[in-house]
Amino acid sequence: MRARLLEAGTLALLVEPGAPRAGDPTDAAADAAALAAVAERLRAVPGVVEVVPGAETLLVRVAAGPVPRAAVRAALEGAPAGTARARTAPAGTTRAGTTADLARAPRTVVVPVRYDGEDLAEVARILGTEPAEVVRRHTAATHRVAFTGFAPGFAYLAGARGLEVPRRATPRTRIPAGAVGLAGPYSGVYPRASPGGWQLVGTTDVPMWDLERDPPALLLPGDEVRFVDAATLPDPAGRSAADLARDAWSGVPREATVRPWRRAGSSGLELVASTAPAAVEDLGRPGLAHLGVTASGALDPPALRAANRAVGNGPSFACLELTGSATLRAVGRSTVAVAGAVTRAAVVLEEGDEITLDAPAHGQHSYVAVRGGIDVPQVLGSASTDLLSGLGPAPVRPGEIVPVRDVPDDVLGPLRRGAPPRGPRDGPHGPGAGPEDPDVVVVDVVLGPRDDWFDDESLARLLAQEWTVTPRLDRVGARLEGPHALVRREERAAAELPSEGVALGALQVPPDGQPVLLLADHPVTGGYPVVAVVAAADVPRAAQVPPGGRLRFRRVEQPSA
């Protein structure tokens, strides 16, 4: 079967390789190995910066459009399936944790497990067997990392036979770190406490994610995993899992989130009051999807760059991302500028001076740049706060002070006069408001990759009606609500989409038919069909629309290359 190339926005394609699948539906490990070989060929295509494996697909991302469809097609059809070059970092990638993990050979990792999971008996009931037999099957299998996603360090492990079970009907609101679960043909270990719907069969003490390691993720695509029943090991109570897996990890786990406390003697900005906690953001962590880490970064990168330019900073210096109104106070002497929903020209603040940003008339996110940049530790090459992954500085709350970097003036650019521009098409909620109604923001979308899951009437409805941004929004995504929900085609009504890579700006459609617009901190993979993806240039404007604001989608065709 010929590979399918599905549209996934202006900077990505979703590839269905079309390779023959394993005869046994539970043998996802063989399918993962075939996908991995295809992924290696696609990484060699000029312009491709990242390839994100899913259960049956590959998301191919480029840094700038148009997506090289012809070159991708040639890579899929021109080389034998078994030829895979050595793993190398994407072009231009120099961030921590990327080179060693992509270049190293797959390993075998032993993970001791206490089979004490809350769902062990239920899993046995579903499979028509006893809990002891579930443990035997789980420990007898050789599991292979098919792909990573959901959260940093979360690996989808394929290869176990006789353990295929559905997700729980009602997901848990909190699953502890180290929980070992089953879902469909996969096993997985939760790297940190999070919600989840997998069936829990045990727990392990081996850290799946540790920023003291290089790479931080214990398990990467291609690695083999053997689960060992901790009850069968000598002195399990006195011997840590870390001892048993020393060859696969090192270092002491630490909390990834750090509070940006000011150091004695340094300048800083105090958040005196704000509508919501502020976030420290730069241009994010691109190129780390293979670790389960999304790019994150500013919700409105053009505004962050504009604020930085105004104070003479480099474009990627860390800023404060504010939502709504806020008051800031100078600790020491600082030069600041604001861009985004609110704009302020560069101004020098002396000790104790305050700057107040009123609630924006349009939009919601403003970026405060301070000359020299905000001085917080970088995590995986970025100072950005990633709420879903728990990476980077904790959100800044009133009463807290963020330190300012002490950078010599001669290494910074000149101050810019006047307020930073918002963009080439200024309007309500930022650039690009629709011509018919100034309170409706029109953004371009590319239909796909899963528009064929929805009936023709729903596709017409997606583009014709207005969508209201609900209060259910954060840096991960914005829940939209329209007068009429989107409806799946009859043959897809009860179908479950295997997890696949998702692009920034994707419009995922859960079963209720009301889309979710994925924003900067979105998960690497998702299991709801994506009906369309907002054009990359329009995502910042869409992210600026506050609760109660309205969006309208305008279809554009992806140019071919």
mmCIF file with all atom_site columns, C-alpha atoms in Angstrom, residues 271 274-283 297-301 303-305 307 317-327 337-342 364-370 374 383-385 394-397 402 475:
data_model
loop_
_atom_site.group_PDB
_atom_site.id
_atom_site.type_symbol
_atom_site.label_atom_id
_atom_site.label_alt_id
_atom_site.label_comp_id
_atom_site.label_asym_id
_atom_site.label_entity_id
_atom_site.label_seq_id
_atom_site.pdbx_PDB_ins_code
_atom_site.Cartn_x
_atom_site.Cartn_y
_atom_site.Cartn_z
_atom_site.occupancy
_atom_site.B_iso_or_equiv
_atom_site.pdbx_formal_charge
_atom_site.auth_seq_id
_atom_site.auth_comp_id
_atom_site.auth_asym_id
_atom_site.auth_atom_id
_atom_site.pdbx_PDB_model_num
ATOM 1  C CA . LEU A 1 271 ? 5.101  41.052 40.692 1.00 0.00 ? 271 LEU A CA 1
ATOM 2  C CA . SER A 1 274 ? -1.837 40.326 38.724 1.00 0.00 ? 274 SER A CA 1
ATOM 3  C CA . THR A 1 275 ? -5.009 38.810 37.324 1.00 0.00 ? 275 THR A CA 1
ATOM 4  C CA . ALA A 1 276 ? -3.251 35.454 37.049 1.00 0.00 ? 276 ALA A CA 1
ATOM 5  C CA . PRO A 1 277 ? 0.205  34.062 37.859 1.00 0.00 ? 277 PRO A CA 1
ATOM 6  C CA . ALA A 1 278 ? 2.873  35.146 35.382 1.00 0.00 ? 278 ALA A CA 1
ATOM 7  C CA . ALA A 1 279 ? 5.068  32.749 33.418 1.00 0.00 ? 279 ALA A CA 1
ATOM 8  C CA . VAL A 1 280 ? 8.723  33.080 32.479 1.00 0.00 ? 280 VAL A CA 1
ATOM 9  C CA . GLU A 1 281 ? 8.941  32.378 28.745 1.00 0.00 ? 281 GLU A CA 1
ATOM 10 C CA . ASP A 1 282 ? 11.425 32.507 25.890 1.00 0.00 ? 282 ASP A CA 1
ATOM 11 C CA . LEU A 1 283 ? 11.250 30.804 22.481 1.00 0.00 ? 283 LEU A CA 1
ATOM 12 C CA . GLY A 1 297 ? 7.725  28.905 24.881 1.00 0.00 ? 297 GLY A CA 1
ATOM 13 C CA . ALA A 1 298 ? 5.773  32.133 24.499 1.00 0.00 ? 298 ALA A CA 1
ATOM 14 C CA . LEU A 1 299 ? 2.140  31.910 23.422 1.00 0.00 ? 299 LEU A CA 1
ATOM 15 C CA . ASP A 1 300 ? 2.773  34.967 21.225 1.00 0.00 ? 300 ASP A CA 1
ATOM 16 C CA . PRO A 1 301 ? 6.395  34.742 20.007 1.00 0.00 ? 301 PRO A CA 1
ATOM 17 C CA . ALA A 1 303 ? 5.202  39.927 20.841 1.00 0.00 ? 303 ALA A CA 1
ATOM 18 C CA . LEU A 1 304 ? 8.059  38.468 22.894 1.00 0.00 ? 304 LEU A CA 1
ATOM 19 C CA . ARG A 1 305 ? 10.535 39.316 20.131 1.00 0.00 ? 305 ARG A CA 1
ATOM 20 C CA . ALA A 1 307 ? 9.484  43.479 23.577 1.00 0.00 ? 307 ALA A CA 1
ATOM 21 C CA . PHE A 1 317 ? 15.789 36.415 25.908 1.00 0.00 ? 317 PHE A CA 1
ATOM 22 C CA . ALA A 1 318 ? 13.388 35.301 28.648 1.00 0.00 ? 318 ALA A CA 1
ATOM 23 C CA . CYS A 1 319 ? 10.472 37.634 29.411 1.00 0.00 ? 319 CYS A CA 1
ATOM 24 C CA . LEU A 1 320 ? 7.507  37.668 31.768 1.00 0.00 ? 320 LEU A CA 1
ATOM 25 C CA . GLU A 1 321 ? 4.296  36.507 30.109 1.00 0.00 ? 321 GLU A CA 1
ATOM 26 C CA . LEU A 1 322 ? 1.385  38.276 31.799 1.00 0.00 ? 322 LEU A CA 1
ATOM 27 C CA . THR A 1 323 ? -2.287 37.444 31.354 1.00 0.00 ? 323 THR A CA 1
ATOM 28 C CA . GLY A 1 324 ? -4.700 40.303 32.002 1.00 0.00 ? 324 GLY A CA 1
ATOM 29 C CA . SER A 1 325 ? -3.742 43.193 34.270 1.00 0.00 ? 325 SER A CA 1
ATOM 30 C CA . ALA A 1 326 ? -0.645 43.430 36.455 1.00 0.00 ? 326 ALA A CA 1
ATOM 31 C CA . THR A 1 327 ? 1.533  45.763 38.507 1.00 0.00 ? 327 THR A CA 1
ATOM 32 C CA . ALA A 1 337 ? 9.285  47.435 27.642 1.00 0.00 ? 337 ALA A CA 1
ATOM 33 C CA . VAL A 1 338 ? 5.958  45.703 27.041 1.00 0.00 ? 338 VAL A CA 1
ATOM 34 C CA . ALA A 1 339 ? 4.496  44.185 23.864 1.00 0.00 ? 339 ALA A CA 1
ATOM 35 C CA . GLY A 1 340 ? 1.464  42.075 23.059 1.00 0.00 ? 340 GLY A CA 1
ATOM 36 C CA . ALA A 1 341 ? -2.058 42.819 24.253 1.00 0.00 ? 341 ALA A CA 1
ATOM 37 C CA . VAL A 1 342 ? -0.641 45.876 26.066 1.00 0.00 ? 342 VAL A CA 1
ATOM 38 C CA . GLN A 1 364 ? -4.950 38.820 26.905 1.00 0.00 ? 364 GLN A CA 1
ATOM 39 C CA . HIS A 1 365 ? -1.177 38.159 26.922 1.00 0.00 ? 365 HIS A CA 1
ATOM 40 C CA . SER A 1 366 ? 1.501  40.839 27.351 1.00 0.00 ? 366 SER A CA 1
ATOM 41 C CA . TYR A 1 367 ? 5.272  40.366 27.452 1.00 0.00 ? 367 TYR A CA 1
ATOM 42 C CA . VAL A 1 368 ? 7.511  42.349 29.773 1.00 0.00 ? 368 VAL A CA 1
ATOM 43 C CA . ALA A 1 369 ? 11.113 42.428 28.596 1.00 0.00 ? 369 ALA A CA 1
ATOM 44 C CA . VAL A 1 370 ? 13.828 43.773 30.878 1.00 0.00 ? 370 VAL A CA 1
ATOM 45 C CA . ILE A 1 374 ? 15.265 37.477 33.237 1.00 0.00 ? 374 ILE A CA 1
ATOM 46 C CA . ALA A 1 383 ? 14.022 29.169 30.617 1.00 0.00 ? 383 ALA A CA 1
ATOM 47 C CA . SER A 1 384 ? 10.396 28.596 29.589 1.00 0.00 ? 384 SER A CA 1
ATOM 48 C CA . THR A 1 385 ? 7.704  27.479 31.991 1.00 0.00 ? 385 THR A CA 1
ATOM 49 C CA . ALA A 1 394 ? 7.266  27.759 38.557 1.00 0.00 ? 394 ALA A CA 1
ATOM 50 C CA . PRO A 1 395 ? 4.600  30.355 37.745 1.00 0.00 ? 395 PRO A CA 1
ATOM 51 C CA . VAL A 1 396 ? 5.402  33.717 39.346 1.00 0.00 ? 396 VAL A CA 1
ATOM 52 C CA . ARG A 1 397 ? 2.860  34.863 41.923 1.00 0.00 ? 397 ARG A CA 1
ATOM 53 C CA . VAL A 1 402 ? 12.332 37.536 39.342 1.00 0.00 ? 402 VAL A CA 1
ATOM 54 C CA . ARG A 1 475 ? -1.143 27.377 28.048 1.00 0.00 ? 475 ARG A CA 1
#
